[in-house]
Amino acid sequence: MRHLYLNGTWRPSASNEGIDVINPATEETLDRVPAGSPADVEAAVTAARAALPSWSETPPAERGRILAAAAELIRERSDRIARIIATDMGAPYGVATRVQTLMPAGVLASYAQLAETYDFEGGQVGNSRIFREPAGVVAAITPWNYPLHQIVCKVGAALAAGCTVVLKPSEVAPLAAFAFADILDEVGLPAGVFNMISGHGPGVGEALVTHPGVDMVSFTGSTAAGRRVAALAAGAIKRVALELGGKSASVVLPDADLGAAVKVTVANAFLNSGQTCSAWTRMIVHRDRYDEAVRLAVEAARTYTVGDPFDEATRLGPLVSAAQRDRVVRYINRGQEEGARLVTGGADRPAERGFYVEPTVFAGVEPGMVVEQEEIFGPVLAIIPYTRGEDEAVAIANGTPYGLAGAVWAGDEQRAVAVARRLRTGQVAVNGGKFNPRAPFGGYKQSGLGRELGEFGLEEYLEIKAVQL
Ligand code: NAD
């Protein structure tokens, strides 16, 4: 059994309970991590509180120097870390390297730089000086789908801001968190500034959220768990940042470059086997170009070869767990029962071993169907026709409880931006605009509260003080 990272050392958990880590491609047990306990939470929060005064007073440039060294070590170890992620969560090795490892290295480096350049003390409003101060001890709770990226988004920003952290990574794919804790240990972060407890949500997560020594909770995960976290944090009016689920739409206007729109939308929907919170899992296309869009989507989907994450031909690895595979299969069956037309893929198992699901496309999807409303979190794209004008397309795009991301495709860029402005969502890509890891990322509506990444992400972890002179 692995140990927990507490107060600058690796120590056994106070609990004897463990959690098996499963390789989703082989269904074999890979490793075992502690199912931490309230006693571990107590030790971690005590260490984080004790480390706070000195870390929050460490010059930001020095904090940045340590984070930059950690970012560099992630880069140097990218092969090893990508192999860990490909093995415990199932992302194809190429995606595990580029998106799951090198992107977080870049995000951490950007927080290192921000620590140096951000103006923590220079604000002035009339006779008031404005100071930005660390929010305090942060509980960071993360999911399994981008296991290192989600951690870095929180821990990088919190440490740059001068907060101390207790991280609870997902129990489903926790091994990247252990590699990251090793790195923070090696770069000489003072004891207690960062602590990590593996374990389950209700046990460790809730003990952290309700602990009086925790000032702020930063949570990424499902909307259901986020609601519970926010309710528990409300007891002590704790600051909460929530990055939750999504059901994002790619809106294709009649004059769009249909080939590009469909190809990029399918790629976005299927990235990481569809286990991406911001995935464009609904494509909304004008009736005049609908049949052609469906044909192109089927063609594109069939190029997503399902297979072992380490096979170079693989574009879709397994889903992370049996539970996730079963959930996605249930949604595929539900879509057919609702009358959506399965045009490729389906619920059949593509392999005897491993939690694989075929790349799946539904046509004839109508607003309000379950497969149009709920986050499936698998490689399933729903194509929805609209017949009237833009207003109808925008209403469909905005017609779910979520608002995380989206896309607009149009020949006229200005028109596309005007439609993008009407989407009630935190991010929109126009004509395939590339993901920007320094731009604010987060949700409207039930996709969350607050923003991660870049300066907006850093500011989540800062309190604002006005001193009148
Ligand atoms: P999840 O909600 O099951 O778990 C996320 C984390 O919360 C895990 O560490 C889990 O142990 C913990 N947790 C669960 N219940 C808890 C509780 N009651 N109290 C405290 N902690 C608790 O989500 P998941 O299955 O790991 O991840 C998939 C979900 O995450 C999807 O809904 C996806 O959209 C969302 N997500 C959102 C973003 C974003 O930035 N908006 C990014 C990635 C994933």
PDB file of C-alpha atoms and ligand atoms in Angstrom, residues 140-147 149-150 153-154 167-173 197 199-209 217 219-230 232 242-247 274-279 320-321 324 327 375-377 402 404 441-443 446-448 452, ligand 1:
ATOM      1  CA  ALA A 140      -8.521  20.835  -3.391  1.00  0.00           C
ATOM      2  CA  ILE A 141     -10.737  17.961  -4.539  1.00  0.00           C
ATOM      3  CA  THR A 142     -10.193  16.667  -8.068  1.00  0.00           C
ATOM      4  CA  PRO A 143     -11.662  14.163 -10.565  1.00  0.00           C
ATOM      5  CA  TRP A 144     -10.052  11.372 -12.597  1.00  0.00           C
ATOM      6  CA  ASN A 145     -10.518  12.519 -16.190  1.00  0.00           C
ATOM      7  CA  TYR A 146      -7.543  14.898 -16.485  1.00  0.00           C
ATOM      8  CA  PRO A 147      -5.930  13.768 -13.263  1.00  0.00           C
ATOM      9  CA  HIS A 149      -4.253  18.928 -15.139  1.00  0.00           C
ATOM     10  CA  GLN A 150      -7.117  19.326 -12.655  1.00  0.00           C
ATOM     11  CA  CYS A 153      -5.103  24.112 -12.070  1.00  0.00           C
ATOM     12  CA  LYS A 154      -5.860  24.283  -8.346  1.00  0.00           C
ATOM     13  CA  LEU A 167      -5.278  17.746  -2.000  1.00  0.00           C
ATOM     14  CA  LYS A 168      -7.699  14.854  -2.277  1.00  0.00           C
ATOM     15  CA  PRO A 169      -7.325  13.387  -5.763  1.00  0.00           C
ATOM     16  CA  SER A 170      -9.913  11.096  -7.296  1.00  0.00           C
ATOM     17  CA  GLU A 171      -9.959   7.569  -5.929  1.00  0.00           C
ATOM     18  CA  VAL A 172     -10.427   6.282  -9.487  1.00  0.00           C
ATOM     19  CA  ALA A 173      -7.142   7.335 -11.158  1.00  0.00           C
ATOM     20  CA  ILE A 197      -4.608  12.312   1.096  1.00  0.00           C
ATOM     21  CA  GLY A 199      -9.489   8.399  -0.425  1.00  0.00           C
ATOM     22  CA  HIS A 200     -13.196   8.477  -1.110  1.00  0.00           C
ATOM     23  CA  GLY A 201     -15.394  11.569  -1.467  1.00  0.00           C
ATOM     24  CA  PRO A 202     -17.797  10.996   1.416  1.00  0.00           C
ATOM     25  CA  GLY A 203     -14.998   9.969   3.838  1.00  0.00           C
ATOM     26  CA  VAL A 204     -11.990  12.189   3.142  1.00  0.00           C
ATOM     27  CA  GLY A 205     -13.653  14.807   0.904  1.00  0.00           C
ATOM     28  CA  GLU A 206     -16.455  15.697   3.302  1.00  0.00           C
ATOM     29  CA  ALA A 207     -14.126  15.661   6.326  1.00  0.00           C
ATOM     30  CA  LEU A 208     -11.980  18.235   4.512  1.00  0.00           C
ATOM     31  CA  VAL A 209     -14.879  20.417   3.394  1.00  0.00           C
ATOM     32  CA  VAL A 217     -12.733  24.511  -1.002  1.00  0.00           C
ATOM     33  CA  PHE A 219     -13.766  21.292  -6.199  1.00  0.00           C
ATOM     34  CA  THR A 220     -13.843  19.806  -9.683  1.00  0.00           C
ATOM     35  CA  GLY A 221     -16.215  16.954 -10.412  1.00  0.00           C
ATOM     36  CA  SER A 222     -19.832  16.138 -11.049  1.00  0.00           C
ATOM     37  CA  THR A 223     -22.609  18.651 -10.482  1.00  0.00           C
ATOM     38  CA  ALA A 224     -24.233  16.297  -7.938  1.00  0.00           C
ATOM     39  CA  ALA A 225     -21.100  16.098  -5.772  1.00  0.00           C
ATOM     40  CA  GLY A 226     -20.470  19.844  -6.263  1.00  0.00           C
ATOM     41  CA  ARG A 227     -23.929  20.598  -4.905  1.00  0.00           C
ATOM     42  CA  ARG A 228     -23.180  18.514  -1.807  1.00  0.00           C
ATOM     43  CA  VAL A 229     -19.793  20.222  -1.326  1.00  0.00           C
ATOM     44  CA  ALA A 230     -21.357  23.698  -1.645  1.00  0.00           C
ATOM     45  CA  LEU A 232     -21.568  21.497   3.396  1.00  0.00           C
ATOM     46  CA  LEU A 242     -16.730  24.707  -8.350  1.00  0.00           C
ATOM     47  CA  GLU A 243     -15.840  23.287 -11.782  1.00  0.00           C
ATOM     48  CA  LEU A 244     -18.670  20.938 -12.640  1.00  0.00           C
ATOM     49  CA  GLY A 245     -20.277  19.069 -15.510  1.00  0.00           C
ATOM     50  CA  GLY A 246     -21.216  20.158 -19.001  1.00  0.00           C
ATOM     51  CA  LYS A 247     -23.304  19.373 -22.080  1.00  0.00           C
ATOM     52  CA  GLY A 274     -15.488  11.708 -24.357  1.00  0.00           C
ATOM     53  CA  GLN A 275     -14.491  12.034 -20.711  1.00  0.00           C
ATOM     54  CA  THR A 276     -14.001  15.790 -20.936  1.00  0.00           C
ATOM     55  CA  CYS A 277     -16.173  18.226 -18.994  1.00  0.00           C
ATOM     56  CA  SER A 278     -16.031  20.842 -21.764  1.00  0.00           C
ATOM     57  CA  ALA A 279     -16.642  18.371 -24.652  1.00  0.00           C
ATOM     58  CA  VAL A 320     -11.890   4.796 -16.915  1.00  0.00           C
ATOM     59  CA  SER A 321     -13.907   2.144 -15.064  1.00  0.00           C
ATOM     60  CA  GLN A 324     -18.312   4.553 -16.266  1.00  0.00           C
ATOM     61  CA  ARG A 327     -23.251   4.329 -17.382  1.00  0.00           C
ATOM     62  CA  GLU A 375     -23.844  14.618 -19.330  1.00  0.00           C
ATOM     63  CA  ILE A 376     -22.943  11.146 -20.623  1.00  0.00           C
ATOM     64  CA  PHE A 377     -19.146  11.392 -20.250  1.00  0.00           C
ATOM     65  CA  TYR A 402     -25.177  23.432 -17.913  1.00  0.00           C
ATOM     66  CA  LEU A 404     -19.378  25.279 -19.536  1.00  0.00           C
ATOM     67  CA  PHE A 441     -12.097  28.506 -17.721  1.00  0.00           C
ATOM     68  CA  GLY A 442     -15.324  27.807 -15.842  1.00  0.00           C
ATOM     69  CA  GLY A 443     -19.048  27.553 -16.000  1.00  0.00           C
ATOM     70  CA  GLN A 446     -24.895  24.484 -12.989  1.00  0.00           C
ATOM     71  CA  SER A 447     -21.452  24.092 -14.563  1.00  0.00           C
ATOM     72  CA  GLY A 448     -19.936  25.869 -11.623  1.00  0.00           C
ATOM     73  CA  GLU A 452      -9.554  28.532 -13.267  1.00  0.00           C
TER      74      GLU A 452
HETATM   75  P1  NAD B   1     -17.143  13.027  -8.910  1.00  0.00           P
HETATM   76  O1  NAD B   1     -18.019  14.167  -8.585  1.00  0.00           O
HETATM   77  O2  NAD B   1     -17.634  11.661  -8.693  1.00  0.00           O
HETATM   78  O3  NAD B   1     -15.784  13.122  -8.074  1.00  0.00           O
HETATM   79  C1  NAD B   1     -14.924  14.221  -8.131  1.00  0.00           C
HETATM   80  C2  NAD B   1     -14.126  14.293  -6.850  1.00  0.00           C
HETATM   81  O4  NAD B   1     -15.011  14.611  -5.773  1.00  0.00           O
HETATM   82  C3  NAD B   1     -13.459  12.978  -6.446  1.00  0.00           C
HETATM   83  O5  NAD B   1     -12.224  13.257  -5.850  1.00  0.00           O
HETATM   84  C4  NAD B   1     -14.442  12.414  -5.436  1.00  0.00           C
HETATM   85  O6  NAD B   1     -13.856  11.519  -4.519  1.00  0.00           O
HETATM   86  C5  NAD B   1     -14.907  13.670  -4.740  1.00  0.00           C
HETATM   87  N1  NAD B   1     -16.214  13.585  -4.094  1.00  0.00           N
HETATM   88  C6  NAD B   1     -17.286  12.842  -4.469  1.00  0.00           C
HETATM   89  N2  NAD B   1     -18.307  13.050  -3.604  1.00  0.00           N
HETATM   90  C7  NAD B   1     -17.872  13.945  -2.685  1.00  0.00           C
HETATM   91  C8  NAD B   1     -18.458  14.535  -1.533  1.00  0.00           C
HETATM   92  N3  NAD B   1     -19.707  14.238  -1.143  1.00  0.00           N
HETATM   93  N4  NAD B   1     -17.717  15.421  -0.815  1.00  0.00           N
HETATM   94  C9  NAD B   1     -16.457  15.737  -1.190  1.00  0.00           C
HETATM   95  N5  NAD B   1     -15.844  15.176  -2.250  1.00  0.00           N
HETATM   96  C10 NAD B   1     -16.547  14.298  -2.994  1.00  0.00           C
HETATM   97  O7  NAD B   1     -16.667  13.260 -10.422  1.00  0.00           O
HETATM   98  P2  NAD B   1     -15.748  12.310 -11.311  1.00  0.00           P
HETATM   99  O8  NAD B   1     -16.578  11.160 -11.737  1.00  0.00           O
HETATM  100  O9  NAD B   1     -14.452  12.068 -10.628  1.00  0.00           O
HETATM  101  O10 NAD B   1     -15.439  13.281 -12.554  1.00  0.00           O
HETATM  102  C11 NAD B   1     -16.308  13.450 -13.604  1.00  0.00           C
HETATM  103  C12 NAD B   1     -17.126  14.711 -13.427  1.00  0.00           C
HETATM  104  O11 NAD B   1     -16.235  15.822 -13.262  1.00  0.00           O
HETATM  105  C13 NAD B   1     -17.926  15.044 -14.666  1.00  0.00           C
HETATM  106  O12 NAD B   1     -19.211  15.463 -14.275  1.00  0.00           O
HETATM  107  C14 NAD B   1     -17.163  16.194 -15.308  1.00  0.00           C
HETATM  108  O13 NAD B   1     -17.917  17.018 -16.116  1.00  0.00           O
HETATM  109  C15 NAD B   1     -16.626  16.894 -14.120  1.00  0.00           C
HETATM  110  N6  NAD B   1     -15.445  17.694 -14.496  1.00  0.00           N
HETATM  111  C16 NAD B   1     -15.563  19.052 -14.568  1.00  0.00           C
HETATM  112  C17 NAD B   1     -14.483  19.823 -14.955  1.00  0.00           C
HETATM  113  C18 NAD B   1     -14.576  21.320 -15.049  1.00  0.00           C
HETATM  114  O14 NAD B   1     -13.530  21.959 -15.085  1.00  0.00           O
HETATM  115  N7  NAD B   1     -15.743  21.906 -15.077  1.00  0.00           N
HETATM  116  C19 NAD B   1     -13.281  19.215 -15.275  1.00  0.00           C
HETATM  117  C20 NAD B   1     -13.199  17.824 -15.199  1.00  0.00           C
HETATM  118  C21 NAD B   1     -14.295  17.072 -14.795  1.00  0.00           C
END
